[in-house]
mmCIF file of C-alpha atoms in Angstrom:
data_model
loop_
_atom_site.group_PDB
_atom_site.id
_atom_site.type_symbol
_atom_site.label_atom_id
_atom_site.label_comp_id
_atom_site.label_asym_id
_atom_site.label_seq_id
_atom_site.Cartn_x
_atom_site.Cartn_y
_atom_site.Cartn_z
ATOM 1 C CA MET A 237 -24.351 -11.999 1.685
ATOM 2 C CA SER A 238 -20.876 -10.725 2.551
ATOM 3 C CA ARG A 239 -18.600 -13.392 3.740
ATOM 4 C CA ILE A 240 -15.844 -11.031 4.885
ATOM 5 C CA GLY A 241 -18.236 -8.658 6.624
ATOM 6 C CA LYS A 242 -19.508 -11.285 8.904
ATOM 7 C CA LYS A 243 -16.124 -11.836 10.467
ATOM 8 C CA PRO A 244 -15.412 -9.446 13.410
ATOM 9 C CA VAL A 245 -12.141 -7.492 13.561
ATOM 10 C CA SER A 246 -10.068 -8.429 16.620
ATOM 11 C CA LEU A 247 -8.108 -5.778 18.374
ATOM 12 C CA VAL A 248 -4.556 -6.969 19.250
ATOM 13 C CA ASN A 249 -2.686 -5.952 22.390
ATOM 14 C CA GLY A 250 -1.919 -2.214 22.706
ATOM 15 C CA VAL A 251 -4.726 -1.231 20.144
ATOM 16 C CA SER A 252 -7.833 0.524 21.279
ATOM 17 C CA ALA A 253 -10.773 1.561 19.167
ATOM 18 C CA SER A 254 -13.702 4.046 19.743
ATOM 19 C CA VAL A 255 -16.754 4.789 17.647
ATOM 20 C CA SER A 256 -18.579 8.121 17.420
ATOM 21 C CA GLY A 257 -21.463 8.150 14.975
ATOM 22 C CA GLN A 258 -19.994 6.651 11.719
ATOM 23 C CA THR A 259 -16.425 7.357 12.494
ATOM 24 C CA VAL A 260 -14.045 4.716 13.904
ATOM 25 C CA GLU A 261 -10.886 5.877 15.467
ATOM 26 C CA VAL A 262 -8.069 3.260 16.143
ATOM 27 C CA LYS A 263 -5.095 4.027 18.342
ATOM 28 C CA GLY A 264 -1.929 1.895 18.509
ATOM 29 C CA PRO A 265 1.745 1.873 19.056
ATOM 30 C CA LYS A 266 2.535 3.293 15.586
ATOM 31 C CA GLY A 267 -0.111 6.121 15.650
ATOM 32 C CA THR A 268 -3.789 6.930 15.246
ATOM 33 C CA ARG A 269 -5.991 6.336 12.144
ATOM 34 C CA SER A 270 -9.685 6.982 11.592
ATOM 35 C CA PHE A 271 -12.322 5.926 8.960
ATOM 36 C CA THR A 272 -15.835 7.283 8.375
ATOM 37 C CA ALA A 273 -18.285 4.729 7.209
ATOM 38 C CA THR A 274 -21.412 5.361 5.081
ATOM 39 C CA ASP A 275 -24.900 5.356 6.552
ATOM 40 C CA ASP A 276 -25.549 1.819 5.125
ATOM 41 C CA VAL A 277 -23.622 0.088 7.941
ATOM 42 C CA THR A 278 -23.433 0.072 11.741
ATOM 43 C CA ILE A 279 -20.161 -0.235 13.512
ATOM 44 C CA THR A 280 -19.877 -1.318 17.181
ATOM 45 C CA VAL A 281 -17.020 -2.122 19.511
ATOM 46 C CA ASP A 282 -17.652 -5.239 21.808
ATOM 47 C CA GLY A 283 -14.647 -5.469 24.112
ATOM 48 C CA ALA A 284 -11.610 -6.643 22.011
ATOM 49 C CA GLU A 285 -13.768 -6.893 18.686
ATOM 50 C CA ILE A 286 -15.183 -4.552 16.267
ATOM 51 C CA LYS A 287 -18.262 -5.646 14.424
ATOM 52 C CA VAL A 288 -19.743 -4.282 11.184
ATOM 53 C CA THR A 289 -23.358 -4.981 10.307
ATOM 54 C CA PRO A 290 -25.516 -3.740 7.392
ATOM 55 C CA ARG A 291 -28.632 -1.573 8.072
ATOM 56 C CA GLY A 292 -30.605 -3.226 5.273
ATOM 57 C CA THR A 293 -30.632 -5.804 2.502
ATOM 58 C CA SER A 294 -30.038 -3.448 -0.474
ATOM 59 C CA LYS A 295 -27.138 -4.208 -2.834
ATOM 60 C CA ARG A 296 -25.303 -0.946 -1.666
ATOM 61 C CA ALA A 297 -25.673 -1.932 1.994
ATOM 62 C CA ARG A 298 -24.173 -5.273 1.254
ATOM 63 C CA GLN A 299 -21.294 -3.757 -0.739
ATOM 64 C CA GLN A 300 -20.518 -1.238 1.966
ATOM 65 C CA TRP A 301 -20.566 -4.011 4.681
ATOM 66 C CA GLY A 302 -17.570 -5.907 3.348
ATOM 67 C CA MET A 303 -15.707 -2.680 2.273
ATOM 68 C CA ALA A 304 -16.248 -1.093 5.716
ATOM 69 C CA ARG A 305 -15.014 -4.214 7.488
ATOM 70 C CA SER A 306 -11.912 -4.330 5.251
ATOM 71 C CA MET A 307 -11.132 -0.663 5.922
ATOM 72 C CA VAL A 308 -11.418 -1.174 9.737
ATOM 73 C CA ASP A 309 -9.193 -4.218 9.524
ATOM 74 C CA ASN A 310 -6.612 -2.096 7.616
ATOM 75 C CA LEU A 311 -6.759 0.484 10.373
ATOM 76 C CA VAL A 312 -5.929 -2.091 12.975
ATOM 77 C CA VAL A 313 -3.104 -3.721 11.053
ATOM 78 C CA GLY A 314 -1.696 -0.297 10.129
ATOM 79 C CA VAL A 315 -1.421 1.097 13.803
ATOM 80 C CA SER A 316 -0.186 -2.327 15.180
ATOM 81 C CA THR A 317 2.368 -3.663 12.509
ATOM 82 C CA GLY A 318 2.212 -1.073 9.663
ATOM 83 C CA PHE A 319 2.492 -1.731 5.968
ATOM 84 C CA LYS A 320 5.596 -2.181 3.810
ATOM 85 C CA LYS A 321 6.336 -2.272 0.088
ATOM 86 C CA GLU A 322 9.782 -3.301 -1.178
ATOM 87 C CA LEU A 323 11.203 -2.209 -4.572
ATOM 88 C CA GLU A 324 14.291 -3.440 -6.490
ATOM 89 C CA ILE A 325 16.288 -1.522 -8.902
ATOM 90 C CA GLN A 326 17.904 -3.415 -11.881
ATOM 91 C CA GLY A 327 20.146 -1.781 -14.486
ATOM 92 C CA VAL A 328 23.730 -0.735 -15.006
ATOM 93 C CA GLY A 329 24.355 2.512 -13.090
ATOM 94 C CA TYR A 330 20.836 2.583 -11.575
ATOM 95 C CA ARG A 331 20.857 3.320 -7.819
ATOM 96 C CA ALA A 332 18.953 5.033 -5.097
ATOM 97 C CA ALA A 333 19.963 7.018 -1.933
ATOM 98 C CA VAL A 334 17.971 8.677 0.752
ATOM 99 C CA ALA A 335 19.106 12.199 1.799
ATOM 100 C CA GLY A 336 16.823 13.580 4.535
ATOM 101 C CA ASN A 337 13.313 13.724 3.160
ATOM 102 C CA VAL A 338 14.349 13.237 -0.506
ATOM 103 C CA LEU A 339 14.892 10.031 -2.405
ATOM 104 C CA LYS A 340 17.652 10.523 -5.031
ATOM 105 C CA LEU A 341 17.343 8.152 -7.924
ATOM 106 C CA SER A 342 19.856 7.624 -10.781
ATOM 107 C CA LEU A 343 17.952 5.914 -13.500
ATOM 108 C CA GLY A 344 19.857 6.529 -16.665
ATOM 109 C CA TYR A 345 18.510 9.919 -17.383
ATOM 110 C CA SER A 346 20.735 13.001 -17.968
ATOM 111 C CA HIS A 347 19.771 14.178 -14.518
ATOM 112 C CA GLU A 348 19.198 12.785 -11.006
ATOM 113 C CA VAL A 349 15.559 12.329 -10.026
ATOM 114 C CA ASN A 350 14.788 13.903 -6.609
ATOM 115 C CA PHE A 351 11.556 12.320 -5.204
ATOM 116 C CA ALA A 352 10.131 14.270 -2.270
ATOM 117 C CA VAL A 353 8.891 11.764 0.285
ATOM 118 C CA PRO A 354 5.350 12.732 1.546
ATOM 119 C CA ALA A 355 4.423 13.011 5.248
ATOM 120 C CA GLY A 356 3.106 9.800 6.746
ATOM 121 C CA VAL A 357 5.582 7.375 4.996
ATOM 122 C CA THR A 358 9.234 6.638 5.500
ATOM 123 C CA VAL A 359 11.481 5.640 2.649
ATOM 124 C CA THR A 360 14.758 3.870 3.266
ATOM 125 C CA SER A 361 17.398 2.447 0.947
ATOM 126 C CA PRO A 362 19.264 -0.448 2.750
ATOM 127 C CA LYS A 363 21.337 -1.027 -0.404
ATOM 128 C CA GLN A 364 21.873 1.030 -3.528
ATOM 129 C CA THR A 365 19.468 -1.236 -5.455
ATOM 130 C CA GLU A 366 16.711 -1.506 -2.892
ATOM 131 C CA ILE A 367 13.945 0.830 -1.719
ATOM 132 C CA VAL A 368 11.673 0.184 1.259
ATOM 133 C CA VAL A 369 8.512 2.214 1.739
ATOM 134 C CA GLU A 370 6.780 1.932 5.150
ATOM 135 C CA GLY A 371 3.869 3.555 6.849
ATOM 136 C CA ILE A 372 0.512 3.039 8.710
ATOM 137 C CA ASP A 373 -1.735 3.998 5.767
ATOM 138 C CA GLN A 374 -1.951 1.150 3.198
ATOM 139 C CA GLN A 375 -3.223 3.326 0.378
ATOM 140 C CA LEU A 376 -0.511 5.915 0.895
ATOM 141 C CA VAL A 377 2.319 3.312 1.092
ATOM 142 C CA GLY A 378 1.061 1.689 -2.159
ATOM 143 C CA GLN A 379 0.713 4.991 -3.942
ATOM 144 C CA VAL A 380 4.095 6.154 -2.979
ATOM 145 C CA ALA A 381 5.660 2.895 -4.203
ATOM 146 C CA ALA A 382 3.676 3.089 -7.448
ATOM 147 C CA ASN A 383 4.997 6.742 -7.927
ATOM 148 C CA ILE A 384 8.518 5.758 -7.393
ATOM 149 C CA ARG A 385 8.145 2.792 -9.762
ATOM 150 C CA GLU A 386 6.573 5.185 -12.392
ATOM 151 C CA TRP A 387 9.936 6.873 -12.929
ATOM 152 C CA ARG A 388 11.317 3.815 -14.775
ATOM 153 C CA LYS A 389 9.048 0.884 -15.194
ATOM 154 C CA PRO A 390 10.733 -2.412 -15.893
ATOM 155 C CA GLU A 391 11.022 -2.935 -19.680
ATOM 156 C CA PRO A 392 10.445 -6.462 -21.165
ATOM 157 C CA TYR A 393 13.681 -6.887 -23.280
ATOM 158 C CA LYS A 394 16.475 -6.389 -20.738
ATOM 159 C CA GLY A 395 14.418 -6.246 -17.480
ATOM 160 C CA LYS A 396 15.880 -2.863 -16.542
ATOM 161 C CA GLY A 397 13.894 -0.575 -14.212
ATOM 162 C CA ILE A 398 12.213 -0.311 -10.855
ATOM 163 C CA ARG A 399 10.091 -3.375 -9.935
ATOM 164 C CA TYR A 400 8.298 -4.590 -6.837
ATOM 165 C CA LYS A 401 10.345 -7.245 -4.937
ATOM 166 C CA GLY A 402 9.230 -10.652 -6.302
ATOM 167 C CA GLU A 403 7.465 -9.183 -9.366
ATOM 168 C CA PHE A 404 7.764 -11.289 -12.483
ATOM 169 C CA ILE A 405 8.486 -9.413 -15.711
ATOM 170 C CA PHE A 406 7.471 -11.205 -18.887
ATOM 171 C CA ARG A 407 10.560 -11.117 -21.106
ATOM 172 C CA LYS A 408 10.528 -10.650 -24.867
ATOM 173 C CA GLU A 409 13.024 -11.988 -27.393
ATOM 174 C CA GLY A 410 14.923 -9.334 -29.220
ATOM 175 C CA LYS A 411 15.316 -8.824 -33.047
ATOM 176 C CA LYS A 412 16.749 -11.745 -35.026
ATOM 177 C CA LYS A 413 19.206 -11.251 -37.783
#
């Protein structure tokens, strides 16, 4: 049995939800998001709660039960508070700046990297060595942060590169003479 699926999703103040068929649409102060569930689950709105129940006892129905509940919860969190990923840049001469809809990264290459920010997320750089990615779609925020990190992953010898805030990089010892 799904333990996460049993728990109903509570709607916070300012957030409303509507169900039409298998599609849940959630509206909040930050925007509107929707999710279409499979036919293995039933989604109902009871006042200030959204409940997800399986339509059978098959393995797939139980899998979709917990997954659908997590997706609906992410919709509610996204439109009410939003999601945020913070990145740190370490390295001599490595820096970031936002100009309009383009993130300009100086990462030790012979050229400056221009990263076009996709619609649905906002990228800011409060300091030259910090990048903040925010949005209402958790998957998109995480993907954009991963794409930025991909330009210069942290290396294990000096620790230079782009890392998530608080990420631990296992350091290696260099060559000995």
